[in-house]
Coordinates of C-alpha atoms and ligand atoms in Angstrom, one line a residue:
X1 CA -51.2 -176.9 -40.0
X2 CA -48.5 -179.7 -39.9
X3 CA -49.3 -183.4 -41.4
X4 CA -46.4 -186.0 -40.9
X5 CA -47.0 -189.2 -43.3
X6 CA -45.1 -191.9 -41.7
X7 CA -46.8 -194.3 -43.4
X8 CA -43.7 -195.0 -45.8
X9 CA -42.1 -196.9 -43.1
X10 CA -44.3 -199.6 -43.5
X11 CA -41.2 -202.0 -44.5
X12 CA -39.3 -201.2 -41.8
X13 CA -41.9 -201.2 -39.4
X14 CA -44.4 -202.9 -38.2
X15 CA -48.2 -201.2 -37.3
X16 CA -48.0 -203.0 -34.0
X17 CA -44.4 -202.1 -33.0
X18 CA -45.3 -198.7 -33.8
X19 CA -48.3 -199.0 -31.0
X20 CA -46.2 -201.4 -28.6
X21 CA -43.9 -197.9 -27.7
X22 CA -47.0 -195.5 -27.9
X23 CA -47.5 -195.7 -24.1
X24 CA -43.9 -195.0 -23.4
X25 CA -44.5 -192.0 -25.7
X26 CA -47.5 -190.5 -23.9
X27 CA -46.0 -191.3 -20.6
X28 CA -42.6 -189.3 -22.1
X29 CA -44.6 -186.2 -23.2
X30 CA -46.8 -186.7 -20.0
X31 CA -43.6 -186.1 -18.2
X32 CA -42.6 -182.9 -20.3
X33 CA -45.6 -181.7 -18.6
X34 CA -45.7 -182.3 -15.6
X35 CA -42.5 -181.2 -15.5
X36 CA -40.1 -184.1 -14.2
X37 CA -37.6 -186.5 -14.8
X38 CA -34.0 -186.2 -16.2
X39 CA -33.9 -182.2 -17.3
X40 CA -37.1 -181.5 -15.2
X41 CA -35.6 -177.4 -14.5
X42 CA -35.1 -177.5 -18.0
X43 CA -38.8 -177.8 -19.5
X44 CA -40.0 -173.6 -19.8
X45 CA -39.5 -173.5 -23.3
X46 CA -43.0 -175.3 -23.3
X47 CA -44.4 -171.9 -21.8
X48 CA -42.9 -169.7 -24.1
X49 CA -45.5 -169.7 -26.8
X50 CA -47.8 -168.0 -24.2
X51 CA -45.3 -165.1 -24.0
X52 CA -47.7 -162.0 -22.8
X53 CA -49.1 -159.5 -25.0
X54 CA -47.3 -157.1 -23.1
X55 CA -43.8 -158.9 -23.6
X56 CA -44.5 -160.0 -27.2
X57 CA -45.5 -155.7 -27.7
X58 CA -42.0 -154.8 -26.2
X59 CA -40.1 -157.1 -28.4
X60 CA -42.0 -155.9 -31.7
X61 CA -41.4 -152.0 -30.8
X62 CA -37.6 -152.4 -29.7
X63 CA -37.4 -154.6 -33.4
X64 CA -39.4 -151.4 -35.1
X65 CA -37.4 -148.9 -33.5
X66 CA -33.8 -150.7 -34.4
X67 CA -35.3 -150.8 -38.3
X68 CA -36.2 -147.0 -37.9
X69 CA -33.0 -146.1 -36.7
X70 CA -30.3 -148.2 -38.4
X71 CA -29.0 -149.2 -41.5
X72 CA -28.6 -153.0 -40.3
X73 CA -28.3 -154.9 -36.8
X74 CA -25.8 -156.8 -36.3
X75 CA -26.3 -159.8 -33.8
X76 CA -23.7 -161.6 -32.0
X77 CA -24.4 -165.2 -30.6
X78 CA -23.4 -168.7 -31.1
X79 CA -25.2 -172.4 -30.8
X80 CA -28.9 -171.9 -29.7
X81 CA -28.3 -168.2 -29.4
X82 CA -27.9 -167.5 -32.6
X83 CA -29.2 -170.3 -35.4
X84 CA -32.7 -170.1 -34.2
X85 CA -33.4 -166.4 -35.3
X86 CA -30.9 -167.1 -38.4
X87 CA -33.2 -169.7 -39.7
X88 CA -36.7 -168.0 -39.0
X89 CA -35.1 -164.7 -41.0
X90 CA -33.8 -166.9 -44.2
X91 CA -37.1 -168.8 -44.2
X92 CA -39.2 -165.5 -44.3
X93 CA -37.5 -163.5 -47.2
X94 CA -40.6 -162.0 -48.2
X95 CA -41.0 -160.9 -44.3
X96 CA -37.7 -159.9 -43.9
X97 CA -36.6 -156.9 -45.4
X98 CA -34.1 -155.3 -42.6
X99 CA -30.3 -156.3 -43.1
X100 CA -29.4 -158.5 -40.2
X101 CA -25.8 -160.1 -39.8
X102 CA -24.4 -162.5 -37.7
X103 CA -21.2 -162.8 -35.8
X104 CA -19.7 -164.7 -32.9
X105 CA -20.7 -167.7 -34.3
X106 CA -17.3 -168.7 -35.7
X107 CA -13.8 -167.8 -35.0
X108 CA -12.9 -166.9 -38.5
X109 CA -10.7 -163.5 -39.0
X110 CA -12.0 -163.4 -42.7
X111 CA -15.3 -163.5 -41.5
X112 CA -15.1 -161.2 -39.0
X113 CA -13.1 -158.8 -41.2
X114 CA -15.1 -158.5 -43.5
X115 CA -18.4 -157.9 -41.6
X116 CA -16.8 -155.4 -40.1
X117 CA -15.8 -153.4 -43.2
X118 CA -19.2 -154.0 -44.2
X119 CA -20.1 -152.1 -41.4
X120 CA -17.7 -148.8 -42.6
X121 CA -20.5 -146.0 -43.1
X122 CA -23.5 -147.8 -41.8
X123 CA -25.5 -147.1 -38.7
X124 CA -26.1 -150.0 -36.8
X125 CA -26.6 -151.6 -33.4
X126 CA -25.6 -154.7 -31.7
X127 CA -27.5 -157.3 -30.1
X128 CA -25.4 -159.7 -28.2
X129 CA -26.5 -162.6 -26.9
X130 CA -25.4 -165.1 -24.6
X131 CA -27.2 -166.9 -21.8
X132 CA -23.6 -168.2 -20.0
X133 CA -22.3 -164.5 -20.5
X134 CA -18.8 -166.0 -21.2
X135 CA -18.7 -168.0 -24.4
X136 CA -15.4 -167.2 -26.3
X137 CA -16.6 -166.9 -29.5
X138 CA -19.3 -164.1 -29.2
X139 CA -16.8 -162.7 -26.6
X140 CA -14.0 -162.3 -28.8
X141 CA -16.6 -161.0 -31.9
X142 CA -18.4 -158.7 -29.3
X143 CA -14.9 -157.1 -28.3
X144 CA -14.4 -156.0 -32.1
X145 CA -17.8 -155.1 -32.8
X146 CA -17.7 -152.7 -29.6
X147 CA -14.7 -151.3 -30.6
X148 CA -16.3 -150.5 -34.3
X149 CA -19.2 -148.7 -32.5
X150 CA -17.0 -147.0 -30.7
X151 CA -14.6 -145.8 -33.4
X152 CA -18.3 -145.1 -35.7
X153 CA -20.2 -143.0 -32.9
X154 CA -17.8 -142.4 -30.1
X155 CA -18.0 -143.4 -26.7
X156 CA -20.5 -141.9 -25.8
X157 CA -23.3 -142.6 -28.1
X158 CA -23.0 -146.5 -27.7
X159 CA -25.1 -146.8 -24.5
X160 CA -27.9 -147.2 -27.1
X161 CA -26.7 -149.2 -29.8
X162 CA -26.4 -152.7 -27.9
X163 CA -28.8 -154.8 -26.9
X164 CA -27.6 -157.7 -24.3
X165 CA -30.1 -160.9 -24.3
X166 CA -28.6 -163.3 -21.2
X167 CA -29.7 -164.4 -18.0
X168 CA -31.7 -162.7 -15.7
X169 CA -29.3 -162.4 -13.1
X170 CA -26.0 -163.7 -13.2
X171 CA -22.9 -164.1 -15.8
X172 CA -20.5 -161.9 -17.1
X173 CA -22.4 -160.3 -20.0
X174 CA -25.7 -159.4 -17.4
X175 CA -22.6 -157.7 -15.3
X176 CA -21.4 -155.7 -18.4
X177 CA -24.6 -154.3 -19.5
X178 CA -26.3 -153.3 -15.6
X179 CA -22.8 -151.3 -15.1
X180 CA -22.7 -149.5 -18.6
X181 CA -26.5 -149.3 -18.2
X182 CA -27.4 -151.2 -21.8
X183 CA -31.3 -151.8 -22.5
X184 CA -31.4 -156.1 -21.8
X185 CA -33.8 -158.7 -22.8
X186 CA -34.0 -161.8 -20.2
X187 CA -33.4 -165.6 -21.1
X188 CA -35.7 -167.2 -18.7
X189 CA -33.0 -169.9 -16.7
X190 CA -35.0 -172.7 -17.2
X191 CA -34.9 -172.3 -21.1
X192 CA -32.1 -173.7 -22.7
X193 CA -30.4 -172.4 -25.5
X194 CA -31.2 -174.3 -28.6
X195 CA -35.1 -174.5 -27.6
X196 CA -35.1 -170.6 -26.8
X197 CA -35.8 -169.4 -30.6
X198 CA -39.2 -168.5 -29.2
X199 CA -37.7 -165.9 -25.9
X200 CA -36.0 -163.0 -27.1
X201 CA -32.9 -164.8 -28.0
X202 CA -35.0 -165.7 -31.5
X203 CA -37.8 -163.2 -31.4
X204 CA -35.7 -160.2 -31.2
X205 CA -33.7 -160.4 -34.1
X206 CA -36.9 -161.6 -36.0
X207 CA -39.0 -158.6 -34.7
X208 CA -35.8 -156.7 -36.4
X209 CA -35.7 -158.3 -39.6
X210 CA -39.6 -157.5 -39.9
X211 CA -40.9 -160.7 -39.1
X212 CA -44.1 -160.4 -37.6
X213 CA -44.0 -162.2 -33.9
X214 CA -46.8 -162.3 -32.7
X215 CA -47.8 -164.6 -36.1
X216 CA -45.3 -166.8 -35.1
X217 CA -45.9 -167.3 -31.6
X218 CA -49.5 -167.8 -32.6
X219 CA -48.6 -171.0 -34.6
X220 CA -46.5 -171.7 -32.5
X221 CA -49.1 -171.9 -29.6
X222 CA -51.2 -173.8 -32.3
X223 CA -48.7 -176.5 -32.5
X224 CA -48.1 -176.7 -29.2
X225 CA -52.0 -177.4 -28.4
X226 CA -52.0 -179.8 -30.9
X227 CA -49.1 -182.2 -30.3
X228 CA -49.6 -182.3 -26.4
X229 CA -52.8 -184.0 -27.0
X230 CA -51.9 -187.4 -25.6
X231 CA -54.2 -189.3 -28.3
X232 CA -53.5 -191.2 -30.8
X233 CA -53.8 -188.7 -33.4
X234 CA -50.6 -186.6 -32.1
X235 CA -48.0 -187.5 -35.2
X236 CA -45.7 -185.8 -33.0
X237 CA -45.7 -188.5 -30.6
X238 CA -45.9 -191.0 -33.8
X239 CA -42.7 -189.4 -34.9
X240 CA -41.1 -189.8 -32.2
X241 CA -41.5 -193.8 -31.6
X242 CA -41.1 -193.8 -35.4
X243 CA -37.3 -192.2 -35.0
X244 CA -36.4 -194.4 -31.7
X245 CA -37.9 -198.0 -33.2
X246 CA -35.7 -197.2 -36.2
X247 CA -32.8 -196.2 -33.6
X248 CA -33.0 -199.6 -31.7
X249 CA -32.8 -201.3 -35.1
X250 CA -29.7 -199.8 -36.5
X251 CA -30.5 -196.4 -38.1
X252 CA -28.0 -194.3 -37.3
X253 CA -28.5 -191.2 -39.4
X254 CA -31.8 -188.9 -40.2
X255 CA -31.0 -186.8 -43.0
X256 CA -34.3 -183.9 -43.2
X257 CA -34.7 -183.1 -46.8
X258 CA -36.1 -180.3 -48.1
X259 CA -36.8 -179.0 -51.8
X260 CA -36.9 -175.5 -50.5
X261 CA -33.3 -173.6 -50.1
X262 CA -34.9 -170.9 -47.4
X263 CA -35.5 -174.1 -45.4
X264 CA -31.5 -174.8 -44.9
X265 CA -31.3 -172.9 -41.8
X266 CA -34.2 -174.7 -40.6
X267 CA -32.5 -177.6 -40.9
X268 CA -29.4 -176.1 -39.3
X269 CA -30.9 -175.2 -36.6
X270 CA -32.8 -178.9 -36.6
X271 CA -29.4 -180.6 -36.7
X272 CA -28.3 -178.4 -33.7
X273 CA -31.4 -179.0 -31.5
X274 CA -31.4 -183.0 -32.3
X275 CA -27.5 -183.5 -32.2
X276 CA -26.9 -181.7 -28.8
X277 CA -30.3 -183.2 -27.4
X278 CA -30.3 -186.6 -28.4
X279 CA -26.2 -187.3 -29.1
X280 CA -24.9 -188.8 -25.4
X281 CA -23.8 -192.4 -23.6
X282 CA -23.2 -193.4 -27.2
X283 CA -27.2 -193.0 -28.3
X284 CA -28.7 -191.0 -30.8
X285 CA -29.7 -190.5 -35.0
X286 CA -27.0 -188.4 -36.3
X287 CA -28.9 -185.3 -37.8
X288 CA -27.9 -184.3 -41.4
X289 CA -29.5 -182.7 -44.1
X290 CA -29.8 -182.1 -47.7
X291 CA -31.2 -179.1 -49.9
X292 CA -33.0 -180.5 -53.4
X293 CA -32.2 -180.7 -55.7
X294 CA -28.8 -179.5 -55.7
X295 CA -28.1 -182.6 -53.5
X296 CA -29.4 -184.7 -55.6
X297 CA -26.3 -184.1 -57.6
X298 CA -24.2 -185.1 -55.0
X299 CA -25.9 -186.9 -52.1
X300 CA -28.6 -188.3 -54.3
X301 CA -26.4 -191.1 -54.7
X302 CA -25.6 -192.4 -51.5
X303 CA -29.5 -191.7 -50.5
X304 CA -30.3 -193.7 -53.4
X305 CA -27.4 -196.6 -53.1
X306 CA -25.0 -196.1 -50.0
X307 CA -25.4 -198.1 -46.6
X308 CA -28.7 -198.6 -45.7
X309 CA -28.4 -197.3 -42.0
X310 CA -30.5 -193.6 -43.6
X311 CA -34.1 -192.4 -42.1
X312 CA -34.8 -190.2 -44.6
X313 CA -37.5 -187.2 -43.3
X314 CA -38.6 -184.3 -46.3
X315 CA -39.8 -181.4 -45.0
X316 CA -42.3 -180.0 -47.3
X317 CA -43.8 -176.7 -47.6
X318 CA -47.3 -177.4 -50.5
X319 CA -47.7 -173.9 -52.0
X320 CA -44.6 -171.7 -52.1
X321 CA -45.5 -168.2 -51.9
X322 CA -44.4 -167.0 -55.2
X323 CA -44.1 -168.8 -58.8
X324 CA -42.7 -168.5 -62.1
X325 CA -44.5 -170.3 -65.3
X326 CA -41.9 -172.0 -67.3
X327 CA -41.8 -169.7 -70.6
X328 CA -42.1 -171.4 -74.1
X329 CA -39.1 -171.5 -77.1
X330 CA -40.1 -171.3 -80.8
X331 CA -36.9 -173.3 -81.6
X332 CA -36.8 -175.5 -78.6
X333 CA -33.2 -176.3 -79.1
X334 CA -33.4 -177.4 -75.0
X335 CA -36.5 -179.7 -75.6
X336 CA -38.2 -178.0 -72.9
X337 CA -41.2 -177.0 -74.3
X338 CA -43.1 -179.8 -73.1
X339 CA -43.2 -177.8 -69.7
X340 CA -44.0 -174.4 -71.2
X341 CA -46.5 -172.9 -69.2
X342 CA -46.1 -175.2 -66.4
X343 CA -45.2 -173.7 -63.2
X344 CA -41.8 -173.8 -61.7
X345 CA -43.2 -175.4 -58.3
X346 CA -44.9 -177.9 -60.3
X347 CA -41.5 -179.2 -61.6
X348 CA -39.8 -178.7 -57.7
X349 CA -43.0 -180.9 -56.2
X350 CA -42.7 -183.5 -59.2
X351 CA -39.3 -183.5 -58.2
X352 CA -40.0 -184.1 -54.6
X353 CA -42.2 -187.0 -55.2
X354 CA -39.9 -188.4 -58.0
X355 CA -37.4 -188.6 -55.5
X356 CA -39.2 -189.9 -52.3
X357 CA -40.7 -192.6 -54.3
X358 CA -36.8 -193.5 -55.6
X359 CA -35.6 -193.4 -52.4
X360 CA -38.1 -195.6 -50.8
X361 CA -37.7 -198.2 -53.6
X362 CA -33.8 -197.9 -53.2
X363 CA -35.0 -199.7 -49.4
X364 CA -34.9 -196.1 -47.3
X365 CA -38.0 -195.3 -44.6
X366 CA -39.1 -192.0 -45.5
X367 CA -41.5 -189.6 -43.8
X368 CA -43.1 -186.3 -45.0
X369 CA -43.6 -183.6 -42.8
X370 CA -45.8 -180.7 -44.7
X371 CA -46.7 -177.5 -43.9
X372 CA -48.9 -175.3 -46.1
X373 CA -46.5 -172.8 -47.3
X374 CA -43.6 -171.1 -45.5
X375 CA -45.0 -168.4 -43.2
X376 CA -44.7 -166.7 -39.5
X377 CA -47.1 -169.0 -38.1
X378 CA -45.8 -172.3 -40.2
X379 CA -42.3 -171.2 -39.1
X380 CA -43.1 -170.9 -35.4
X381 CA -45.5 -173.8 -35.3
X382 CA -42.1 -176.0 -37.0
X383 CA -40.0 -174.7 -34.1
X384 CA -42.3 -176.5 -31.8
X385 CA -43.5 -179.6 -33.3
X386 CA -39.5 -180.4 -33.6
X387 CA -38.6 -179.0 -29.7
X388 CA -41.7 -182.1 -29.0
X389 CA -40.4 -184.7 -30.8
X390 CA -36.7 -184.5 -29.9
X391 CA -37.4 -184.5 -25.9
X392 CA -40.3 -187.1 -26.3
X393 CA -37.4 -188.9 -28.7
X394 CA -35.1 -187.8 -25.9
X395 CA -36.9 -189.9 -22.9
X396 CA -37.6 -192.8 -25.1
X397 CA -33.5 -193.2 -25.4
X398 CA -33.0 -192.9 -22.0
X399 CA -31.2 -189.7 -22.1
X400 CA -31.2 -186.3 -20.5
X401 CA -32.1 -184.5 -24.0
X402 CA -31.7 -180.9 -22.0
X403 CA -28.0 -180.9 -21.1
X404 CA -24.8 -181.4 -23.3
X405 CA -22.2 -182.4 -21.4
X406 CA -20.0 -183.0 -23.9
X407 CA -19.5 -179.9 -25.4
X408 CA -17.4 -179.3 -22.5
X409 CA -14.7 -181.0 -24.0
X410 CA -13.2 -179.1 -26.8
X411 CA -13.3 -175.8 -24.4
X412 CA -11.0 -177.9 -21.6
X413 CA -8.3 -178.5 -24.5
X414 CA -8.7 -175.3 -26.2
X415 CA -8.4 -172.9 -23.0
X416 CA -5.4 -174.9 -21.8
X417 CA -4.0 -174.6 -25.4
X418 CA -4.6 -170.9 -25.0
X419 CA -3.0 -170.1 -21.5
X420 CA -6.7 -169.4 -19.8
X421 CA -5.3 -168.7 -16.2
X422 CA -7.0 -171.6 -14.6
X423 CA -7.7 -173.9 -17.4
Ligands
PA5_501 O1 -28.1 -175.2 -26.8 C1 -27.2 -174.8 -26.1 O2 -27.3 -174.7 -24.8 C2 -25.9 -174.2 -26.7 O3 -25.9 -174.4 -28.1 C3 -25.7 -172.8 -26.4 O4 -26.8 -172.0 -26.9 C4 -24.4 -172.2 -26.9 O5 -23.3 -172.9 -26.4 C5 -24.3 -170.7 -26.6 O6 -24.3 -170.6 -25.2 P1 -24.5 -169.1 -24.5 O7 -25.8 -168.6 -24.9 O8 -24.3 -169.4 -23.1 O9 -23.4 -168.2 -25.1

């Protein structure tokens, strides 16, 4: 279902060096496995594509009955517990037809204003999520969106208009909704937040939105069973030694292209899972992205001619799911009718290759991952085949790639600019 071409990075790299790290690859994913080394309690969201039929039922019918009974959901999260299910809903526009916002993902009052007048009038719930319980964004965004239900419904009647995804056990938020007795979905502890898109922290929201789970955790599962295979033929695995050669060799950047706009989130969420897994003890490809061809109006030019330090991947989806034909001019003032009657995604896929080809001859190593068109199962399989290659990527640095100890930081200096008693 998903084909990576590596074989653009020919120039940069050598066949041999490519099967000189393989080992240390297998032995990484090997390790993934088995369950051990640096992050070992950290490794379950390699079991979540085998959710239950049972669990994955629950999730759909609780997503059903939030469509049936509101006019939008509103879900509050930040990080992994919220840009997982973001990207899945704006990928699947032809799946998702149920108004889903987002808040607590910013501290922005003109953000938060206006969803909230957005809200005047509608029936909605809340799904807040939170694995800590305590982050200060969705906190702060929770506080006002509890105080809209209250002021929409009354006091009463909110019981059953939030939804609280967090740890099974402990934190602030799991306290909150056993004492005011809200209906809870569990993040399983040893699942961290930006590789839990495939618990109910991602499939929730997506069950909402009308995007069909169980499709997605099947290709998911597909994926999965395909790039644990420790042979030769797991491009996962290729990937992987293909991104930490480059690393060793100066690349400092990965920018994930993509010619298809629904993707961006994707990517978002991409940059979030690579950047927080693989950026520590000064290591890592910093994770950007660009969305075609708008940026090849802007970035285009540094791909093209800026420093050469760029692994350039394009994520490509082969048949879009809809089409327009290109329609023809009797006065063709534009010049355009040579493409009358050709097909919009022919023009986006010439584009595609016009580009990769450029930016290899402008002395960039480029890789294609494809996926046949954009779809539950594509989608879910895509959340998988990246969770792989960042940890194998991960253990071939020498890094933890399941803890993120620096995001610490700004909290320390923001709570003790904010008075927290304690900080
Ligand atoms: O990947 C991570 O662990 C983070 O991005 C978290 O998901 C993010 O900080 C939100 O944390 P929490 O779910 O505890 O509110």
């Amino acid at each position: 279902m998903i084909t990576i071409d590596t074989e653009k990075v020919s120039p940069h790299l050598q066949e041999k060096d490519i099967a000189g790290r393989m080992p240390a690859a297998i032995e990484a994913l090997d390790s993934l496995l088995e369950k051990r080394g640096p992050g070992a309690g950290m490794l379950g969201w390699l079991d979540l594509p085998h959710m239950s039929e049972r669990e994955i039922d629950e999730l759909a019918d609780t997503g059903k009955a939030i469509r049936e009974e509101n006019d939008c959901l509103v879900v509050v999260g930040i990080g992994g517990s919220y840009i997982g299910a973001r990207a899945a809903i704006e990928a699947l526009p032809f799946e998702a037809g149920f108004p889903v916002y987002f808040a607590g993902n910013n501290l922005s009052p003109v953000y938060l204003d206006a969803l909230l007048s957005r809200l005047d009038g509608k029936k909605f719930t809340i799904c807040v999520i939170s694995k800590s319980g305590t982050t200060t964004e969705p906190a702060i965004a929770f506080r006002l969106l509890k105080r809209k239900l209250i002021e929409t419904f009354g006091p009463d009647a909110i019981k059953n208009r939030i939804i609280a995804i967090t740890d099974p056990a402990k934190g602030a938020l799991r306290e909150m909704a056993t004492k005011e007795g809200w209906k809870t979905f569990s993040i399983p502890p040893d699942v961290g937040g930006r590789f839990s898109i495939l618990s109910p922290v991602g499939l929730l929201p997506c069950a909402a939105a009308g995007i069909p789970v169980k499709g997605m955790l099947a290709g998911a599962l597909g994926a999965l069973e395909t790039f644990i295979r420790s042979s030769g033929t797991n491009d996962a695995l290729r990937y992987a030694v293909v991104r930490s050669l480059l690393h060793d060799r100066g690349t400092k950047i990965e920018v994930l292209s993509t010619f298809h706009p629904e993707l961006a989130m994707i990517c978002e969420w991409w940059k979030q899972l690579a950047g927080e897994s693989e950026g520590k003890d000064g290591k890592g490809l910093f994770p950007a992205s660009t969305i075609m061809t708008t940026d090849l109006h802007s970035l285009g030019q540094f791909l093209q001619e800026g420093a050469r330090d760029i692994l350039e991947t394009f994520l490509v989806a082969k048949h879009p799911l809809r089409d327009l034909t290109i329609p023809s001019d009797q006065q063709d003032l534009d010049n355009l009718n040579y493409l009358a009657g050709r097909s919009v995604s022919e023009v986006n896929a010439k584009a595609f290759e016009g580009t990769r080809s450029a930016h290899e001859a402008g002395g960039l190593p480029v890789i294609t991952i494809e996926v046949p068109s954009i779809t539950p199962d594509t989608v879910g399989a895509l959340f998988v085949f990246f969770e792989i290659v960042v940890s194998v990527t991960g253990r071939l640095l020498g890094i933890n790639p399941f803890d993120q100890p620096g995001v610490e930081e700004y909290k320390t200096r923001m709570f003790k600019l904010l008075g927290k008693p304690g900080a």
